[in-house]
mmCIF file of C-alpha atoms in Angstrom:
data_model
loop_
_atom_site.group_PDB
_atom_site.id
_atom_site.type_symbol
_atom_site.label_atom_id
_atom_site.label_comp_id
_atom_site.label_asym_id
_atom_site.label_seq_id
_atom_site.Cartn_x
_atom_site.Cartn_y
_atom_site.Cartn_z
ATOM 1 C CA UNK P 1 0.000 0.000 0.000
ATOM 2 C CA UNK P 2 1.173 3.299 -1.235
ATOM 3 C CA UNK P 3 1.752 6.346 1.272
ATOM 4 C CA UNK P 4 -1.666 8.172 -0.587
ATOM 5 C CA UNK P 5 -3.445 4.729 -0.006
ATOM 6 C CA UNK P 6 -2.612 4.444 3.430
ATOM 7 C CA UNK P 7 -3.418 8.273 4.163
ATOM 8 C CA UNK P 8 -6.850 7.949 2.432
ATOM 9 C CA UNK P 9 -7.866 5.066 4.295
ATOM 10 C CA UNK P 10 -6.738 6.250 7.968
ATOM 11 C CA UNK P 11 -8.206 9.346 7.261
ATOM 12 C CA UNK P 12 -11.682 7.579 6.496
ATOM 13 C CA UNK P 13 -10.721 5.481 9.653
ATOM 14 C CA UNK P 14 -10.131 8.165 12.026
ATOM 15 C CA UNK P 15 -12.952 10.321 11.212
ATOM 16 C CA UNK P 16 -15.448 7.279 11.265
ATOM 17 C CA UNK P 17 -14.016 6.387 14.418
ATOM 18 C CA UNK P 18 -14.958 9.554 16.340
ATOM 19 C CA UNK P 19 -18.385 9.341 14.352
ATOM 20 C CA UNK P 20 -19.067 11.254 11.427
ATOM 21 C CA UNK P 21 -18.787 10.769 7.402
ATOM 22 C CA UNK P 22 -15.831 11.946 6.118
ATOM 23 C CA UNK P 23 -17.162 12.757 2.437
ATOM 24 C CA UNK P 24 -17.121 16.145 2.836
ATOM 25 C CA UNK P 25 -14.167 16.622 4.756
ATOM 26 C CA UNK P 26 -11.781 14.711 2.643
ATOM 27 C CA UNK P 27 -12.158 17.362 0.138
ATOM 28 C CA UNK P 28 -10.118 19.879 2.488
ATOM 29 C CA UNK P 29 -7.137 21.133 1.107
ATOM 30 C CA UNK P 30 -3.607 20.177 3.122
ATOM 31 C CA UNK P 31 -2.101 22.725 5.331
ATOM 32 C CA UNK P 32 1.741 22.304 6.063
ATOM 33 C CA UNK P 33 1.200 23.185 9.816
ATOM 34 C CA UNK P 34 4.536 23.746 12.407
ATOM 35 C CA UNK P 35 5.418 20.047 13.538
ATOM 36 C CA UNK P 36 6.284 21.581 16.887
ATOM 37 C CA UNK P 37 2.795 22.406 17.506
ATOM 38 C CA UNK P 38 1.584 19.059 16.320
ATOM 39 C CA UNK P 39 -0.425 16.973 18.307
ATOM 40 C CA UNK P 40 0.916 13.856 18.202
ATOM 41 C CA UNK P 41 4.378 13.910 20.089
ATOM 42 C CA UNK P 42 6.617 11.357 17.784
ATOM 43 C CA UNK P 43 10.032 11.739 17.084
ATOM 44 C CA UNK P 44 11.386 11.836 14.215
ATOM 45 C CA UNK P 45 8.212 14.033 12.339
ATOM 46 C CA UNK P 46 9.754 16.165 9.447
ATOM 47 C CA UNK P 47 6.213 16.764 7.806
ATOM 48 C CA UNK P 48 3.134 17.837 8.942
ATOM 49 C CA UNK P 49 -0.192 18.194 7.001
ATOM 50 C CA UNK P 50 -3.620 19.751 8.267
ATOM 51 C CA UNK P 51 -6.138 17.743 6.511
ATOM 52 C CA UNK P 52 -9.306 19.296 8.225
ATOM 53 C CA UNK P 53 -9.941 22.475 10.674
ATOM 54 C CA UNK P 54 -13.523 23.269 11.475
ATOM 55 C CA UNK P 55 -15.028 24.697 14.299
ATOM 56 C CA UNK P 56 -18.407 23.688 16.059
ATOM 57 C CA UNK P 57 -21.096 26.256 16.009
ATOM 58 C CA UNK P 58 -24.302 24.087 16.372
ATOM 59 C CA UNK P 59 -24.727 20.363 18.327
ATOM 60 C CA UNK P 60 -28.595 19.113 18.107
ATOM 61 C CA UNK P 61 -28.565 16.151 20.823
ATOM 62 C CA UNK P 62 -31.992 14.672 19.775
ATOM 63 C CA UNK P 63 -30.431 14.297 16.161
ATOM 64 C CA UNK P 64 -26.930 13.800 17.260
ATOM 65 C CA UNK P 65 -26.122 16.193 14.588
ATOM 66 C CA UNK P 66 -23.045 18.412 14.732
ATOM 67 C CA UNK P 67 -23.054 21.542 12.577
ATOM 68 C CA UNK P 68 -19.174 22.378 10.856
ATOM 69 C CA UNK P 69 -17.836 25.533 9.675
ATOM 70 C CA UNK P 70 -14.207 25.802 8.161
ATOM 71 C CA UNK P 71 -11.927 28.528 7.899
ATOM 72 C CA UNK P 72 -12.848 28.668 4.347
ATOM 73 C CA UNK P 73 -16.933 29.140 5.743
ATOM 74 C CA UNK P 74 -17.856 26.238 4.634
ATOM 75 C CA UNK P 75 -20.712 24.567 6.859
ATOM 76 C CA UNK P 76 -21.418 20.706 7.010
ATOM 77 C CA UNK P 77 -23.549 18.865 9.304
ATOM 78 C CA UNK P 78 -22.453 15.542 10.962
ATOM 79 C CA UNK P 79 -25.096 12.666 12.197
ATOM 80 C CA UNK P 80 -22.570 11.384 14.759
ATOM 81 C CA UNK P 81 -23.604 7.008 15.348
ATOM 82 C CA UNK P 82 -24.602 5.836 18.472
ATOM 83 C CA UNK P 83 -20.930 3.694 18.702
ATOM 84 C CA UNK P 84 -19.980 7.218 19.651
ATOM 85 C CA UNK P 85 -20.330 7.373 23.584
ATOM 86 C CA UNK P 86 -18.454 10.687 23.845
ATOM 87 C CA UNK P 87 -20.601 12.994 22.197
ATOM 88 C CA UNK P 88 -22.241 14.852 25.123
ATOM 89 C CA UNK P 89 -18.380 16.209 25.339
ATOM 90 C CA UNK P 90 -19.143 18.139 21.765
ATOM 91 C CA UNK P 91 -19.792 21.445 22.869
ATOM 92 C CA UNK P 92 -19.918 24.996 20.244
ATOM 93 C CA UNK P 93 -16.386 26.557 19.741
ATOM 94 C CA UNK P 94 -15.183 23.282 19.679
ATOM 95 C CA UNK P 95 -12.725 22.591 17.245
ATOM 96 C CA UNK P 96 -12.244 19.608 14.764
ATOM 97 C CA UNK P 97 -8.775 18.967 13.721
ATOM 98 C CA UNK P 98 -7.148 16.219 11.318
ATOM 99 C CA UNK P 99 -3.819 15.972 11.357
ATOM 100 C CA UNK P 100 -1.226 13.598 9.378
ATOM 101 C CA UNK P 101 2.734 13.746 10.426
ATOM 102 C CA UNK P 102 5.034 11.604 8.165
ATOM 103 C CA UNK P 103 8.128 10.449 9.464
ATOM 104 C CA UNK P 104 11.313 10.005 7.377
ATOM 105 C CA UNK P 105 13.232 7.026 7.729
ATOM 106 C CA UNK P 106 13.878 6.442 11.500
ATOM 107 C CA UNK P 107 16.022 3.391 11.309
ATOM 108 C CA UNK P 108 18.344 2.004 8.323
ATOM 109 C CA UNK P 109 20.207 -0.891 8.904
ATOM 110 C CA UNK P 110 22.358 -3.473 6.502
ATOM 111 C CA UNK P 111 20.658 -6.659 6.542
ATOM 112 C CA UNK P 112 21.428 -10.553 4.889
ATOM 113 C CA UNK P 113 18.246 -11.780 3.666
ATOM 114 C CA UNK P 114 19.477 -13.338 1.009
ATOM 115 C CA UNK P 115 17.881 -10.892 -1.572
ATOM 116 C CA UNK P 116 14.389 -11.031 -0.576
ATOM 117 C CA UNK P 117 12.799 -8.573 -0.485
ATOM 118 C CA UNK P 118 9.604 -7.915 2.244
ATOM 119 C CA UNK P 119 7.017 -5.475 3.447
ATOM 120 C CA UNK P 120 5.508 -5.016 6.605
ATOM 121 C CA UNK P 121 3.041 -2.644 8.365
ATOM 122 C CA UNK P 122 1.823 -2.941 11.890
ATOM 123 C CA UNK P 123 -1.096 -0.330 12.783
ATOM 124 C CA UNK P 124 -2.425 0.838 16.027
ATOM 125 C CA UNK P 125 -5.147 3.318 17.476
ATOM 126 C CA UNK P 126 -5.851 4.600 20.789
ATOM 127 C CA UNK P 127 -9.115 6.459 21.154
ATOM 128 C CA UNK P 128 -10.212 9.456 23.793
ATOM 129 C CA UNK P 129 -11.317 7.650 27.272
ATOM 130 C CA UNK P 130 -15.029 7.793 28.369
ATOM 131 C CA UNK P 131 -15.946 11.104 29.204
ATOM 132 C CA UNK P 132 -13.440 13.117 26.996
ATOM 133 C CA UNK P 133 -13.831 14.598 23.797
ATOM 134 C CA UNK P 134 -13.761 12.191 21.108
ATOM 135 C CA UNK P 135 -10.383 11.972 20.094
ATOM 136 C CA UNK P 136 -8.309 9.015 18.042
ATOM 137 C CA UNK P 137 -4.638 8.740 16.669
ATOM 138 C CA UNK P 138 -3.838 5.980 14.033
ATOM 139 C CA UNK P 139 0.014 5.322 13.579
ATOM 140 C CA UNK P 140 1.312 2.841 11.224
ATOM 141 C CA UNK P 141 5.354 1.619 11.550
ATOM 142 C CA UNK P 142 6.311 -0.267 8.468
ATOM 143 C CA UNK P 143 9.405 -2.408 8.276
ATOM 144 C CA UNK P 144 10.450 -2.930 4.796
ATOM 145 C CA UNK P 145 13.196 -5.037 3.274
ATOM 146 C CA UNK P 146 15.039 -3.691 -0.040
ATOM 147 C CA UNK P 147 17.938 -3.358 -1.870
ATOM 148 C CA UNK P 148 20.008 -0.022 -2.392
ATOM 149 C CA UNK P 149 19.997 1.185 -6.038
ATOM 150 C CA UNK P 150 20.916 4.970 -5.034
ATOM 151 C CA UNK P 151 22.580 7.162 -2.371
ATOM 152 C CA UNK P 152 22.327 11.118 -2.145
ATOM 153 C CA UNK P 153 24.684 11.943 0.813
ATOM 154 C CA UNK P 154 24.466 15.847 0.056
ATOM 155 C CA UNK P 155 20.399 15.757 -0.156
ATOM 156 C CA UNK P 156 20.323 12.705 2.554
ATOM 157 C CA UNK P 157 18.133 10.439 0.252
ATOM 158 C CA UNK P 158 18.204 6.901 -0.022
ATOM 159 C CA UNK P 159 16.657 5.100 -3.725
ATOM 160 C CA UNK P 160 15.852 1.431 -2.791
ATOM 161 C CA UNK P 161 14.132 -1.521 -4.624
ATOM 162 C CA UNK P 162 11.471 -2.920 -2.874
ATOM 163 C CA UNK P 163 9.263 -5.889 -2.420
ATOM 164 C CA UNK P 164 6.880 -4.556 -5.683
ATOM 165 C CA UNK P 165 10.270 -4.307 -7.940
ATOM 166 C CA UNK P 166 9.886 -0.357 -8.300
ATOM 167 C CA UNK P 167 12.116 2.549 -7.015
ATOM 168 C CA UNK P 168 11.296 4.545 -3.935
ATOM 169 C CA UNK P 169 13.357 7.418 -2.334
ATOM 170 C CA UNK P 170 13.117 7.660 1.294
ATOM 171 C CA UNK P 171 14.480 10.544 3.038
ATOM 172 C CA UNK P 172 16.687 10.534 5.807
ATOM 173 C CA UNK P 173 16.987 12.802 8.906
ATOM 174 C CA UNK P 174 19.898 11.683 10.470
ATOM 175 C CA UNK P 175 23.109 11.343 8.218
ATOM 176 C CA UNK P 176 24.521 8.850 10.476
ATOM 177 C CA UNK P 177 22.443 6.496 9.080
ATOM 178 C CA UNK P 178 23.949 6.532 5.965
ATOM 179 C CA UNK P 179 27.649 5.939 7.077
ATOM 180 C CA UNK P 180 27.944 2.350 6.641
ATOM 181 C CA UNK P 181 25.766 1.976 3.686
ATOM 182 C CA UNK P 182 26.577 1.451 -0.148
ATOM 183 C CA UNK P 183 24.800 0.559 -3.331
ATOM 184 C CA UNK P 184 23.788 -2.842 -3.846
ATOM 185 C CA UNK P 185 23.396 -3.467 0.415
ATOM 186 C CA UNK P 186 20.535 -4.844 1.300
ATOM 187 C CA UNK P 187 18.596 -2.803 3.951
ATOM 188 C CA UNK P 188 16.338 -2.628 6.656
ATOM 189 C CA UNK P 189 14.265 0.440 6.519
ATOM 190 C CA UNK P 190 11.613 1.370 9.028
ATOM 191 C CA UNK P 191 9.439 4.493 8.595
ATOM 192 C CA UNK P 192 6.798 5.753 10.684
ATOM 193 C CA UNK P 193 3.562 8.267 10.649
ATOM 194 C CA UNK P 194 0.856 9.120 12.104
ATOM 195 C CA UNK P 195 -3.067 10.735 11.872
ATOM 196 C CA UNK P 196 -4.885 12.137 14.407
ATOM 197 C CA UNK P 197 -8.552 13.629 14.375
ATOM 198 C CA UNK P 198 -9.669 15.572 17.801
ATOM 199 C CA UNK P 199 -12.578 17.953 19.480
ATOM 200 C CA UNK P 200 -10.639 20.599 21.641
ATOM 201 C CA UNK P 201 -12.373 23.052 23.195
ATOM 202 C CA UNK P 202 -11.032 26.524 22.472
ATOM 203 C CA UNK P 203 -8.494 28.487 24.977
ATOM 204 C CA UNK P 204 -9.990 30.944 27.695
ATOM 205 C CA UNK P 205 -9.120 33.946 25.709
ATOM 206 C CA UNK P 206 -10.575 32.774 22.498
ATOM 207 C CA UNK P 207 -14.080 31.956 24.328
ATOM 208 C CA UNK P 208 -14.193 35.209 25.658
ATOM 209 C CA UNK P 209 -14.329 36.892 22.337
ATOM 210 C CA UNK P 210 -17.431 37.459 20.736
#
């Protein structure tokens, strides 16, 4: 599965997961956001994208319906499912935040295996406990198994043949990583992201103002 596969389908995941369709909100433009203000806390994050920013400014509790507006002033209504045990916690001025950090390569090691080639992803999510606001963080590590066909020490990039027989570049943070390695190694890469969809409710200051 392909990095735009994978984001698609968390995204659908994590949006579901705290209740609502995400047909609407998948057409949100990316925002390149500060990773230091990011809410995951992973190391490693050299990218981060703002897939959806909305604020709350109706909640109907006999519908369940939650009433949207982005910064754009675009409004969409929500029918949150009755899986979703935190929505009492949705208040107005609540905000509704996607956010997807991608991790460059966060291990590289020289491997033996003998030429073959492998890929493997382990996901997990973690939702908000009962009584928060709904709140859940998908992360995905994936292992993969490749040969080197290409090394750019002065742009830190690393061109590798995987498991599907086609090139990918992988970027690297930390140019120690590439000391020991040469065309034609075999490698273990691992690379690591993250998406995570949340209902804050806004800072002191910001409720104050009308």
């Amino acid at each position: 599965m392909n990095l735009s596969t994978r984001t698609t389908k968390n995204f659908a995941i994590l949006v579901l997961s705290i209740g609502f369709s995400c047909t609407t909100l998948a057409q949100t433009k990316p925002a390149v956001v500060d990773p230091n203000k990011a809410p995951i806390a992973a190391a490693g994050i050299d990218e981060v994208y703002q897939l959806v920013d909305a604020v709350v400014t109706k909640v109907d509790s006999k519908t369940r319906t939650v009433t949207l507006k982005d910064k754009d002033g675009t409004v969409t209504n929500f029918v949150a499912g009755p899986e979703i045990k935190n929505f009492p916690q949705i208040k107005v001025g609540d905000r509704l935040t996607v956010t997807h950090e991608l991790a460059v390569v966060i291990e590289l090691l020289k491997v033996n295996n003998q030429g073959i080639r492998s890929e493997v992803q382990t996901t997990s999510q973690t939702s908000a406990p009962l009584g928060s606001k709904p709140a859940s963080v998908i992360s995905n590590t994936t292992t993969i198994i490749a040969t080197v066909i290409g090394i750019d020490r002065q742009k830190l990039t690393i061109s590798v043949k995987g498991p599907k027989g086609k090139p990918d570049i992988y970027r690297i943070k930390n140019a120690a990583l590439l000391k020991d390695i040469a065309v034609n190694d075999e490698v273990k890469i691992v690379l690591y992201d993250a998406m995570a969809a949340s209902f804050t409710a806004p800072a002191p200051a910001a409720a104050q103002k009308k």
